[in-house]
Amino acid sequence: MNRYPMWKNIFIAIVILIGFIYTIPNFFGESPAVQITPAKSSTKLDPALLGQVEEIFKKENIAFDGIYLDARGVKARFKNTDTQIKAKDILQANLGSDYTVALNLLSRSPDWLRSLGAKPMYLGLDLRGGVHFLLQVDMKAALDKAAERFIGDFRTALRKERISYAGVSREGQSVQIRFTDAAQLEKAKKVLSKEYPNLTLNDGISGEYKVLTASLNAVEQKRIQDFALKQNIQTLHNRINELGVAEPIIQQQGVDRVVVQLPGVQDTAKAKEILGRTATLEIRLVDEEKSDPLTLENAEKGQAPVGDEVFKDREGRAILVKKNVVLTGDYITDAGPGINGQTGQSVVNVTLDGRGARVFQQVTRENVGKRMAILLIEKGNTEVVTAPVINEEIGGGRVQISGMANTQEATDISLLLRAGALAAPMDIIEERTVGPSMGQDNINRGVHSTLWGFAAIAVMMMIYYMAFGAVSVVALAINLLLLVALLSMLQATLTLPGLAAIALALGMAIDANVLINERVREEMRNGNTPQASIHAGYDRAFDTILDSNITTMIAGLALFLFGTGPIKGFAVVHVLGILTSMFSAVVISRAIVNALYGYRRKLTKVSIGQIYKA
């Protein structure tokens, strides 16, 4: 009556063994480490990199505890942080800019566990320490930038169709095209409505001109805003990865906000610089014809000629450049620091994509003998980095930018250009720093509260239900084992709310055992034999256990679907805890009871505490 078939006992044993294997990596602790990853997404991981890193360590006499290659790169563990920092510097010097070397913390679990895929849970910012930012994307600026791009697109489209116009300008988030002839306006309206169906076109009169106004409709605005948010998230990923921050968390929150968590980073000022810097290039032609001293002086006072703008170079000299942008940083596929072989100055070597290379070749062919200004735009400030004379046609898509102050600046500019520019400015509206000691304190408090809660439940159950109480405690311990194993297998990030959910799962899990034990007692009070009471107790308590857990799981799923951040993390642990508690309370506890009492044919009593008959 109370015996499981052999296959079910074997299944339970295998589940417990798997739970144990995937739980124990969390108890080995972490050691200082470095991780080596390709700096460019196009660079593939080569197993030869592992041998190269080992060779560097042997050559420099750097002792390491372990080294291996996984899907993300090469990782090496060390005994202390001094060796870790020394290894990072040496690797960066030997591997160059093709690879990023980041400081990290890795589990001390043995290689055989890692070969089975057994890894510890990730620790959230509140447990490991680091920096948390909440950034808000300036959606108005994204729309303004989109409208600015349409100016050049409209000019190209109208010239292609040989439509004459008096001028194109931006007014807020709308673009106005001025015509002297109504027929030309109608022709332009037909062309633009066909090429840009998501724009709203209206015509009117302004003084002596007929004006065609193009504005973004709601669908196009939504598309631009969504793109700006996704582009900013991707840019932040690229930038932070290249700067060597291990395991960052960058995710969308709401319609215009981004959460950035940088575990292990304690320098808030440096983190702000990483996130806030925006750098892109613009290549424009210098207006040589109007660059006389008087015009430059008036331009600096805000009276620049029509179609021109004035900016200063690094020596403070004013340079008059045309508003028409030849190329932007969007055409850059790669950028890296270098040294000019003739002058010995630091430079940035830029590689353009196919379209950018064609445009650059055509512009340099048509403007030999003229000056070309390379502008660096960063944090809203525009600076002329260099303005060389075009001596000959430049093909091949490779451009060298001189004028860098030093190697560090060349490296920083290269990094920002590779990572890409932010599609729209972002403001930091919330920031907080969690120190590593505070994170460890949070871990200790969370673990202690869980253990003390478990101990209190264990004592109460064994006093009140005797042997059945001890069985419930063992099932509860296995429940905790399976829950931690599941979180480790899913590589979930454990946070303080997650620890709270684990403690709550233990408290809720014991309810099922209480229901079973009380049902067994009730059956024995009604005069049933112990074997029949155990069988009926488990079978009849199951429906109640299932109903209560389903209603609780619905609440957990609602938290997961509609919650964000810590609430969603709590919900994940909560739902998994419900699943493991049902399995441990119903299946595992019954397997243990079957092992204790199931083999006895003439069972006269069971150790389940005092039974009071009605």
Coordinates of C-alpha atoms in Angstrom, one line a residue:
M1 CA 0.0 0.0 0.0
N2 CA 2.7 2.5 1.0
R3 CA 5.5 1.5 -1.3
Y4 CA 6.8 3.3 -4.4
P5 CA 7.8 1.3 -7.4
M6 CA 11.6 1.0 -7.9
W7 CA 11.7 3.4 -10.9
K8 CA 10.1 6.2 -8.8
N9 CA 12.7 5.7 -6.0
I10 CA 15.5 5.8 -8.6
F11 CA 14.0 9.0 -10.1
I12 CA 13.8 10.7 -6.8
A13 CA 17.4 9.7 -6.0
I14 CA 18.6 11.1 -9.4
V15 CA 16.7 14.4 -8.8
I16 CA 18.3 14.8 -5.4
L17 CA 21.7 14.0 -6.8
I18 CA 21.3 16.5 -9.6
G19 CA 20.1 19.1 -7.1
F20 CA 23.2 18.5 -4.9
I21 CA 25.6 18.8 -7.8
Y22 CA 24.2 22.1 -9.1
T23 CA 23.9 23.5 -5.6
I24 CA 27.4 23.0 -4.2
P25 CA 29.2 25.5 -6.6
N26 CA 27.5 28.2 -4.5
F27 CA 29.5 27.1 -1.4
F28 CA 33.0 27.3 -2.8
G29 CA 33.2 31.0 -2.8
E30 CA 34.8 33.3 -5.4
S31 CA 38.4 34.2 -6.2
P32 CA 39.9 37.2 -8.1
A33 CA 40.0 36.6 -11.8
V34 CA 40.4 38.2 -15.3
Q35 CA 38.4 37.5 -18.4
I36 CA 39.7 38.0 -21.9
T37 CA 37.0 38.7 -24.6
P38 CA 37.3 39.9 -28.2
A39 CA 37.0 43.7 -28.5
K40 CA 35.1 43.5 -31.8
S41 CA 32.0 41.5 -32.4
S42 CA 33.5 40.4 -35.7
T43 CA 36.5 38.7 -33.9
K44 CA 35.8 35.0 -33.2
L45 CA 37.0 33.2 -30.2
D46 CA 40.0 31.0 -31.1
P47 CA 41.0 28.1 -28.9
A48 CA 44.6 29.2 -29.6
L49 CA 43.9 32.2 -27.4
L50 CA 43.9 30.0 -24.3
G51 CA 47.4 28.7 -25.2
Q52 CA 48.5 32.3 -25.9
V53 CA 47.4 33.5 -22.5
E54 CA 49.0 30.5 -20.7
E55 CA 52.3 31.3 -22.5
I56 CA 52.1 34.9 -21.4
F57 CA 51.6 33.8 -17.8
K58 CA 54.6 31.4 -17.9
K59 CA 56.8 34.0 -19.5
E60 CA 55.9 36.7 -16.9
N61 CA 56.0 34.1 -14.0
I62 CA 52.4 34.8 -13.0
A63 CA 50.9 32.0 -10.9
F64 CA 47.2 31.2 -11.6
D65 CA 44.8 28.8 -9.9
G66 CA 42.9 27.8 -13.0
I67 CA 42.4 28.8 -16.6
Y68 CA 39.7 27.8 -19.1
L69 CA 37.9 28.8 -22.3
D70 CA 34.1 29.2 -22.4
A71 CA 31.6 30.8 -24.8
R72 CA 32.4 34.3 -23.6
G73 CA 36.2 34.1 -23.6
V74 CA 39.2 33.0 -21.6
K75 CA 39.0 33.2 -17.8
A76 CA 41.8 32.8 -15.3
R77 CA 41.6 32.6 -11.5
F78 CA 44.3 33.9 -9.0
K79 CA 45.0 33.7 -5.3
N80 CA 44.8 37.4 -4.5
T81 CA 43.9 40.7 -6.0
D82 CA 47.5 41.9 -6.4
T83 CA 48.2 39.0 -8.9
Q84 CA 44.9 39.7 -10.6
I85 CA 45.7 43.4 -11.3
K86 CA 49.3 42.5 -12.4
A87 CA 47.9 39.9 -14.8
K88 CA 45.4 42.3 -16.2
D89 CA 48.0 44.9 -17.0
I90 CA 50.4 42.4 -18.6
L91 CA 47.7 40.8 -20.7
Q92 CA 46.4 44.1 -22.0
A93 CA 50.0 45.1 -23.0
N94 CA 50.6 41.8 -24.8
L95 CA 47.2 41.3 -26.4
G96 CA 46.8 44.8 -27.6
S97 CA 43.5 46.5 -28.6
D98 CA 42.0 43.3 -30.2
Y99 CA 41.0 41.9 -26.9
T100 CA 39.4 43.4 -23.8
V101 CA 40.8 42.3 -20.4
A102 CA 38.3 42.8 -17.5
L103 CA 38.6 42.2 -13.8
N104 CA 36.1 39.6 -12.5
L105 CA 35.3 37.2 -9.7
L106 CA 35.0 33.5 -10.5
S107 CA 33.8 30.5 -8.5
R108 CA 36.4 28.3 -6.9
S109 CA 34.4 25.2 -7.7
P110 CA 36.5 22.4 -9.2
D111 CA 36.8 21.8 -13.0
W112 CA 34.7 18.6 -12.9
L113 CA 31.7 20.5 -11.7
R114 CA 32.2 23.2 -14.3
S115 CA 32.5 20.5 -17.0
L116 CA 29.0 19.4 -16.0
G117 CA 27.7 22.9 -16.4
A118 CA 27.3 23.4 -12.6
K119 CA 27.8 27.1 -11.9
P120 CA 26.9 29.3 -9.0
M121 CA 24.1 31.9 -9.1
Y122 CA 25.0 35.4 -10.2
L123 CA 24.8 37.9 -7.3
G124 CA 22.9 41.1 -7.8
L125 CA 24.3 44.6 -7.2
D126 CA 22.9 44.7 -3.6
L127 CA 24.8 41.5 -2.7
R128 CA 28.1 41.9 -4.7
G129 CA 28.4 45.7 -4.6
G130 CA 28.7 48.1 -7.5
V131 CA 27.0 51.1 -9.1
H132 CA 23.4 51.5 -10.1
F133 CA 22.1 54.1 -12.5
L134 CA 18.6 55.0 -13.8
L135 CA 18.9 57.0 -17.0
Q136 CA 16.2 58.8 -18.9
V137 CA 16.4 59.2 -22.7
D138 CA 15.6 62.7 -24.1
M139 CA 13.0 61.7 -26.6
K140 CA 12.5 65.3 -27.8
A141 CA 16.2 65.4 -28.8
A142 CA 15.7 62.1 -30.7
L143 CA 12.9 63.6 -32.7
D144 CA 14.9 66.8 -33.3
K145 CA 17.8 64.8 -34.6
A146 CA 15.6 62.8 -36.9
A147 CA 14.1 66.0 -38.4
E148 CA 17.7 67.3 -38.9
R149 CA 18.5 64.2 -40.9
F150 CA 15.5 64.7 -43.2
I151 CA 17.0 68.0 -44.3
G152 CA 19.9 66.3 -46.2
D153 CA 17.6 63.5 -47.4
F154 CA 15.1 66.0 -48.9
R155 CA 17.9 67.9 -50.7
T156 CA 19.2 64.7 -52.2
A157 CA 15.7 63.6 -53.3
L158 CA 14.8 67.0 -54.8
R159 CA 18.1 67.3 -56.7
K160 CA 17.7 63.7 -58.1
E161 CA 14.3 64.7 -59.5
R162 CA 15.7 68.1 -60.7
I163 CA 13.1 70.0 -58.6
S164 CA 14.2 73.6 -57.9
Y165 CA 13.7 75.0 -54.4
A166 CA 14.7 78.1 -52.6
G167 CA 15.9 76.5 -49.3
V168 CA 15.4 73.8 -46.7
S169 CA 15.3 74.5 -42.9
R170 CA 14.1 72.9 -39.7
E171 CA 11.5 74.5 -37.5
G172 CA 11.2 72.4 -34.3
Q173 CA 10.4 68.9 -35.3
S174 CA 9.2 69.9 -38.8
V175 CA 11.2 70.6 -42.0
Q176 CA 10.2 73.5 -44.2
I177 CA 11.0 73.6 -48.0
R178 CA 10.6 77.0 -49.7
F179 CA 9.6 77.3 -53.3
T180 CA 9.1 80.2 -55.7
D181 CA 6.9 78.2 -58.1
A182 CA 3.7 76.4 -57.0
A183 CA 4.2 73.7 -59.7
Q184 CA 7.6 72.8 -58.3
L185 CA 6.0 72.5 -54.8
E186 CA 3.3 70.1 -56.1
K187 CA 6.0 68.1 -57.9
A188 CA 8.1 67.9 -54.7
K189 CA 5.0 67.0 -52.6
K190 CA 4.3 64.0 -54.9
V191 CA 7.9 62.8 -54.7
L192 CA 8.3 63.2 -51.0
S193 CA 4.9 61.6 -50.2
K194 CA 6.0 58.5 -52.2
E195 CA 9.5 58.2 -50.7
Y196 CA 8.5 59.1 -47.1
P197 CA 4.9 57.8 -46.5
N198 CA 5.2 58.2 -42.7
L199 CA 5.6 62.0 -43.0
T200 CA 2.7 64.5 -43.0
L201 CA 3.0 67.1 -45.7
N202 CA 1.2 70.4 -45.6
D203 CA 1.6 73.4 -48.0
G204 CA 1.2 77.1 -47.2
I205 CA 2.5 80.6 -48.0
S206 CA 5.2 82.5 -46.1
G207 CA 5.8 85.9 -47.6
E208 CA 6.9 85.6 -51.2
Y209 CA 7.6 81.8 -50.8
K210 CA 5.3 78.8 -51.2
V211 CA 6.2 76.5 -48.2
L212 CA 5.9 72.7 -48.0
T213 CA 6.1 71.6 -44.3
A214 CA 7.0 68.0 -43.6
S215 CA 6.3 66.7 -40.0
L216 CA 6.5 63.4 -38.3
N217 CA 3.3 61.5 -37.8
A218 CA 2.5 59.5 -34.7
V219 CA 3.7 56.2 -36.2
E220 CA 7.0 57.6 -37.3
Q221 CA 7.6 59.4 -33.9
K222 CA 7.0 56.1 -32.1
R223 CA 9.4 54.3 -34.4
I224 CA 12.1 56.9 -33.9
Q225 CA 11.7 56.9 -30.1
D226 CA 11.8 53.1 -30.0
F227 CA 14.9 53.0 -32.2
A228 CA 16.6 55.7 -30.0
L229 CA 16.0 53.7 -26.9
K230 CA 17.3 50.4 -28.4
Q231 CA 20.2 52.1 -30.0
N232 CA 21.2 53.7 -26.7
I233 CA 21.0 50.4 -24.9
Q234 CA 23.2 48.7 -27.6
T235 CA 25.7 51.6 -27.5
L236 CA 25.9 51.3 -23.7
H237 CA 26.5 47.6 -24.0
N238 CA 29.3 48.1 -26.5
R239 CA 30.9 50.9 -24.5
I240 CA 30.8 49.1 -21.2
N241 CA 32.0 45.8 -22.7
E242 CA 35.0 47.6 -24.3
L243 CA 35.9 49.3 -21.0
G244 CA 36.1 45.9 -19.3
V245 CA 33.2 45.9 -16.9
A246 CA 32.3 42.2 -16.2
E247 CA 28.7 41.0 -16.3
P248 CA 26.9 44.4 -16.6
I249 CA 23.1 44.6 -16.5
I250 CA 21.6 47.0 -19.0
Q251 CA 17.9 46.8 -19.5
Q252 CA 14.9 48.9 -20.5
Q253 CA 12.5 50.2 -17.8
G254 CA 9.3 51.8 -19.0
V255 CA 9.1 53.7 -22.4
D256 CA 12.0 56.0 -22.0
R257 CA 14.3 54.8 -19.2
V258 CA 17.3 52.5 -19.0
V259 CA 18.6 50.7 -15.9
V260 CA 22.4 50.2 -15.8
Q261 CA 24.0 48.1 -13.1
L262 CA 27.8 47.7 -13.0
P263 CA 28.8 45.0 -10.5
G264 CA 32.2 45.5 -8.8
V265 CA 32.5 49.1 -9.9
Q266 CA 33.0 51.5 -7.0
D267 CA 34.2 54.6 -8.8
T268 CA 30.9 56.5 -9.5
A269 CA 32.7 59.3 -11.3
K270 CA 34.3 57.0 -13.7
A271 CA 31.1 55.1 -14.3
K272 CA 29.3 58.4 -15.1
E273 CA 32.0 59.2 -17.6
I274 CA 31.5 55.8 -19.2
L275 CA 27.8 56.2 -19.6
G276 CA 27.5 59.9 -20.3
R277 CA 30.2 60.4 -22.9
T278 CA 29.0 60.8 -26.5
A279 CA 31.4 61.1 -29.3
T280 CA 30.8 61.1 -33.1
L281 CA 32.6 62.4 -36.1
E282 CA 31.4 64.8 -38.8
I283 CA 33.4 65.5 -41.9
R284 CA 32.6 68.8 -43.6
L285 CA 34.3 71.1 -46.1
V286 CA 35.9 74.3 -45.0
D287 CA 34.4 77.4 -46.7
E288 CA 37.6 78.8 -48.1
E289 CA 35.9 81.6 -50.1
K290 CA 34.4 83.3 -47.0
S291 CA 37.2 82.6 -44.5
D292 CA 38.5 86.2 -44.4
P293 CA 39.3 87.7 -41.0
L294 CA 36.3 90.0 -41.0
T295 CA 33.8 87.2 -41.8
L296 CA 35.4 85.0 -39.2
E297 CA 35.2 87.8 -36.6
N298 CA 31.5 88.3 -37.4
A299 CA 30.8 84.6 -37.4
E300 CA 32.3 84.3 -33.9
K301 CA 29.8 87.0 -32.8
G302 CA 26.9 84.9 -34.1
Q303 CA 26.7 86.4 -37.6
A304 CA 27.9 83.4 -39.7
P305 CA 27.2 83.5 -43.4
V306 CA 24.1 81.5 -44.6
G307 CA 24.9 77.8 -45.0
D308 CA 28.0 78.1 -42.7
E309 CA 29.0 77.5 -39.1
V310 CA 32.0 78.5 -37.1
F311 CA 33.9 76.2 -34.7
K312 CA 37.3 76.4 -33.1
D313 CA 40.2 74.1 -33.4
R314 CA 42.4 72.8 -30.6
E315 CA 44.6 75.9 -30.8
G316 CA 41.6 78.2 -30.4
R317 CA 41.5 79.4 -34.0
A318 CA 38.1 79.9 -35.6
I319 CA 37.3 77.8 -38.7
L320 CA 34.4 78.4 -41.0
V321 CA 32.8 75.2 -42.2
K322 CA 29.8 74.4 -44.4
K323 CA 26.7 73.1 -42.7
N324 CA 26.3 70.4 -45.3
V325 CA 27.7 67.2 -43.6
V326 CA 29.8 65.0 -46.0
L327 CA 30.0 62.0 -43.6
T328 CA 29.1 61.1 -40.1
G329 CA 30.3 58.6 -37.6
D330 CA 27.4 56.3 -38.6
Y331 CA 29.6 55.1 -41.5
I332 CA 32.4 54.0 -39.3
T333 CA 32.9 50.2 -39.0
D334 CA 36.2 50.3 -36.9
A335 CA 38.5 52.8 -35.2
G336 CA 41.7 52.3 -33.4
P337 CA 44.6 54.3 -31.9
G338 CA 47.9 54.5 -33.7
I339 CA 51.1 56.5 -34.3
N340 CA 51.9 58.5 -37.4
G341 CA 55.2 57.0 -38.8
Q342 CA 56.4 60.4 -40.1
T343 CA 55.6 62.8 -37.2
G344 CA 55.4 60.3 -34.3
Q345 CA 52.0 61.9 -33.2
S346 CA 49.1 59.9 -31.8
V347 CA 46.3 59.4 -34.4
V348 CA 43.0 57.5 -34.8
N349 CA 42.8 55.1 -37.7
V350 CA 39.2 55.0 -39.0
T351 CA 37.7 52.4 -41.4
L352 CA 34.5 53.4 -43.3
D353 CA 31.9 51.0 -44.6
G354 CA 31.3 50.6 -48.4
R355 CA 28.9 53.5 -48.8
G356 CA 31.0 55.8 -46.6
A357 CA 34.1 54.9 -48.6
R358 CA 32.4 55.7 -51.9
V359 CA 31.2 59.1 -50.6
F360 CA 34.6 60.0 -49.1
Q361 CA 36.4 59.1 -52.4
Q362 CA 34.0 61.2 -54.5
V363 CA 34.3 64.2 -52.2
T364 CA 38.1 64.1 -52.0
R365 CA 38.2 63.7 -55.8
E366 CA 36.0 66.8 -56.4
N367 CA 37.8 69.0 -53.8
V368 CA 41.5 68.5 -54.3
G369 CA 43.4 71.5 -53.0
K370 CA 40.6 72.5 -50.6
R371 CA 40.5 71.9 -46.8
M372 CA 38.4 69.3 -45.1
A373 CA 37.4 69.7 -41.4
I374 CA 37.0 66.7 -39.2
L375 CA 34.8 67.6 -36.3
L376 CA 34.5 65.7 -33.0
I377 CA 31.1 66.2 -31.3
E378 CA 31.1 65.3 -27.6
K379 CA 28.6 66.3 -24.9
G380 CA 27.0 68.8 -27.2
N381 CA 30.3 70.6 -27.9
T382 CA 31.8 70.6 -31.4
E383 CA 35.5 70.9 -31.9
V384 CA 37.6 70.9 -35.1
V385 CA 40.2 68.1 -34.5
T386 CA 42.1 68.7 -37.7
A387 CA 41.4 70.5 -41.0
P388 CA 44.0 69.2 -43.5
V389 CA 44.3 70.1 -47.2
I390 CA 43.0 67.4 -49.6
N391 CA 46.1 66.7 -51.7
E392 CA 44.7 63.8 -53.7
E393 CA 41.7 61.5 -54.1
I394 CA 41.5 59.1 -51.1
G395 CA 40.0 55.7 -51.7
G396 CA 39.8 52.4 -49.8
G397 CA 37.7 53.6 -46.9
R398 CA 40.7 54.2 -44.6
V399 CA 41.0 57.6 -42.9
Q400 CA 43.7 58.8 -40.4
I401 CA 42.7 61.5 -38.0
S402 CA 45.6 63.4 -36.5
G403 CA 45.6 66.1 -33.8
M404 CA 45.3 63.8 -30.8
A405 CA 46.8 65.2 -27.6
N406 CA 48.3 61.9 -26.5
T407 CA 47.9 58.1 -26.8
Q408 CA 45.2 58.0 -24.1
E409 CA 43.0 60.4 -25.9
A410 CA 43.4 58.5 -29.2
T411 CA 42.5 55.3 -27.3
D412 CA 39.4 56.9 -25.7
I413 CA 38.2 58.5 -28.9
S414 CA 38.7 55.2 -30.8
L415 CA 36.7 53.4 -28.2
L416 CA 33.8 55.8 -28.3
L417 CA 33.7 55.8 -32.1
R418 CA 33.7 52.0 -32.2
A419 CA 31.0 51.7 -29.7
G420 CA 28.9 54.2 -31.6
A421 CA 27.2 57.5 -30.5
L422 CA 24.1 57.6 -28.4
A423 CA 21.0 58.1 -30.6
A424 CA 19.6 60.6 -28.1
P425 CA 21.1 62.3 -24.9
M426 CA 20.4 60.6 -21.6
D427 CA 20.2 62.1 -18.1
I428 CA 21.1 60.2 -14.9
I429 CA 18.0 60.7 -12.7
E430 CA 19.0 58.1 -10.0
E431 CA 22.3 56.7 -8.8
R432 CA 23.5 54.7 -5.9
T433 CA 26.6 52.8 -4.9
V434 CA 26.7 49.6 -2.9
G435 CA 30.1 48.8 -1.3
P436 CA 31.4 45.3 -1.4
S437 CA 31.4 45.1 2.4
M438 CA 27.7 46.2 2.5
G439 CA 27.0 43.5 -0.1
Q440 CA 28.7 40.8 2.0
D441 CA 26.7 42.1 5.0
N442 CA 23.5 41.7 3.0
I443 CA 24.4 38.1 2.1
N444 CA 25.2 37.3 5.7
R445 CA 22.0 38.7 7.0
G446 CA 19.9 37.0 4.3
V447 CA 21.6 33.6 4.9
H448 CA 21.3 33.9 8.6
S449 CA 17.6 34.8 8.5
T450 CA 17.0 31.8 6.3
L451 CA 18.9 29.4 8.5
W452 CA 17.4 30.7 11.7
G453 CA 13.9 30.4 10.2
F454 CA 14.7 26.9 9.0
A455 CA 16.0 25.9 12.5
A456 CA 12.9 27.3 14.2
I457 CA 10.6 25.4 11.8
A458 CA 12.7 22.2 12.3
V459 CA 12.5 22.3 16.1
M460 CA 8.8 23.0 16.1
M461 CA 8.0 20.2 13.6
M462 CA 10.0 17.6 15.4
I463 CA 8.5 18.5 18.8
Y464 CA 5.0 18.5 17.5
Y465 CA 5.0 15.7 14.9
M466 CA 7.9 13.5 16.2
A467 CA 9.3 11.2 13.4
F468 CA 6.8 12.7 10.8
G469 CA 8.1 16.1 11.8
A470 CA 11.7 15.0 11.1
V471 CA 10.6 13.6 7.7
S472 CA 9.1 17.1 7.0
V473 CA 12.3 18.8 8.0
V474 CA 14.4 16.5 5.6
A475 CA 11.9 17.2 2.8
L476 CA 12.2 21.0 3.6
A477 CA 16.0 20.8 3.4
I478 CA 15.7 19.0 0.0
N479 CA 13.3 21.6 -1.1
L480 CA 15.9 24.3 -0.4
L481 CA 18.5 22.2 -2.2
L482 CA 16.4 21.9 -5.3
L483 CA 15.4 25.6 -5.3
V484 CA 19.0 26.7 -5.2
A485 CA 19.9 24.1 -7.8
L486 CA 17.2 25.5 -10.1
L487 CA 18.3 29.1 -9.7
S488 CA 21.9 28.0 -10.4
M489 CA 20.9 26.0 -13.5
L490 CA 19.0 29.0 -14.9
Q491 CA 21.9 31.3 -14.0
A492 CA 19.5 33.6 -12.2
T493 CA 20.7 36.7 -10.5
L494 CA 20.1 36.5 -6.8
T495 CA 19.2 39.8 -5.1
L496 CA 17.9 40.8 -1.7
P497 CA 14.3 40.3 -2.7
G498 CA 15.3 36.9 -4.0
L499 CA 16.7 36.0 -0.6
A500 CA 13.4 37.2 0.9
A501 CA 11.6 34.9 -1.5
I502 CA 13.7 31.9 -0.5
A503 CA 12.9 32.5 3.2
L504 CA 9.2 32.9 2.3
A505 CA 9.3 29.7 0.2
L506 CA 10.5 27.8 3.3
G507 CA 7.7 29.1 5.4
M508 CA 5.1 28.2 2.8
A509 CA 6.6 24.8 2.0
I510 CA 6.1 23.6 5.5
D511 CA 2.3 24.2 5.2
A512 CA 1.9 21.3 2.9
N513 CA 3.6 19.0 5.4
V514 CA 1.4 20.3 8.2
L515 CA -1.7 19.5 6.1
I516 CA -0.4 16.0 5.4
N517 CA 0.5 15.2 9.0
E518 CA -2.8 16.5 10.3
R519 CA -4.7 14.5 7.7
V520 CA -2.8 11.4 8.8
R521 CA -3.7 12.1 12.4
E522 CA -7.4 12.6 11.5
E523 CA -7.5 9.3 9.7
M524 CA -6.0 7.6 12.8
R525 CA -8.5 9.3 15.1
N526 CA -11.3 7.9 12.9
G527 CA -10.0 4.3 13.7
N528 CA -8.1 3.5 10.5
T529 CA -5.0 1.5 10.6
P530 CA -1.7 3.3 10.4
Q531 CA -0.9 2.1 6.9
A532 CA -4.4 3.1 5.7
S533 CA -4.1 6.5 7.5
I534 CA -0.7 7.3 5.8
H535 CA -2.1 6.4 2.4
A536 CA -5.4 8.4 2.9
G537 CA -3.5 11.3 4.5
Y538 CA -1.3 11.9 1.5
D539 CA -4.0 11.2 -1.1
R540 CA -6.7 13.4 0.5
A541 CA -4.3 16.3 1.4
F542 CA -3.1 16.6 -2.2
D543 CA -6.1 18.4 -3.5
T544 CA -5.9 21.1 -0.8
I545 CA -2.2 21.5 -1.3
L546 CA -2.7 21.8 -5.1
D547 CA -5.4 24.4 -4.7
S548 CA -3.5 26.6 -2.3
N549 CA -0.3 26.5 -4.3
I550 CA -2.1 27.3 -7.6
T551 CA -3.7 30.4 -6.1
T552 CA -0.3 31.5 -4.7
M553 CA 1.4 30.8 -8.1
I554 CA -1.1 33.0 -9.9
A555 CA -0.1 35.9 -7.6
G556 CA 3.6 35.1 -8.4
L557 CA 3.0 35.0 -12.1
A558 CA 1.1 38.4 -11.9
L559 CA 4.1 39.9 -10.1
F560 CA 6.4 38.5 -12.8
L561 CA 4.3 39.7 -15.8
F562 CA 3.6 43.2 -14.5
G563 CA 6.5 43.9 -12.1
T564 CA 9.9 45.2 -12.9
G565 CA 13.4 44.9 -11.5
P566 CA 13.5 43.5 -7.9
I567 CA 9.8 42.6 -8.0
K568 CA 10.3 40.4 -11.0
G569 CA 13.3 38.8 -9.3
F570 CA 11.2 38.1 -6.2
A571 CA 8.5 36.6 -8.4
V572 CA 10.9 34.2 -10.2
V573 CA 12.2 32.7 -6.9
H574 CA 8.7 32.7 -5.5
V575 CA 7.2 30.6 -8.4
L576 CA 10.2 28.2 -8.5
G577 CA 9.9 27.8 -4.7
I578 CA 6.2 26.8 -5.1
L579 CA 7.1 24.1 -7.6
T580 CA 10.0 22.6 -5.5
S581 CA 7.9 22.8 -2.3
M582 CA 5.1 20.7 -3.9
F583 CA 7.5 18.1 -5.2
S584 CA 9.4 17.8 -1.9
A585 CA 6.3 17.9 0.4
V586 CA 4.2 15.4 -1.6
V587 CA 6.7 13.1 -3.4
I588 CA 9.9 13.2 -1.4
S589 CA 8.4 13.2 2.1
R590 CA 6.2 10.2 1.1
A591 CA 9.2 8.3 -0.3
I592 CA 10.9 8.8 3.1
V593 CA 7.7 7.7 5.0
N594 CA 7.4 4.7 2.7
A595 CA 11.0 3.7 3.5
L596 CA 10.3 4.0 7.2
Y597 CA 6.9 2.3 7.5
G598 CA 6.0 0.9 4.1
Y599 CA 7.8 -2.5 4.4
R600 CA 6.0 -3.3 7.7
R601 CA 2.9 -5.5 7.2
K602 CA 1.6 -5.3 10.8
L603 CA 2.1 -1.7 11.7
T604 CA 0.4 -0.8 15.0
K605 CA 1.5 2.8 15.5
V606 CA 3.5 5.6 14.0
S607 CA 5.5 8.4 15.5
I608 CA 3.4 11.4 14.7
G609 CA 2.9 13.0 18.1
Q610 CA -0.1 12.9 20.4
I611 CA -3.4 11.8 18.8
Y612 CA -6.4 13.1 20.6
K613 CA -9.6 11.2 19.8
A614 CA -12.9 13.1 19.6

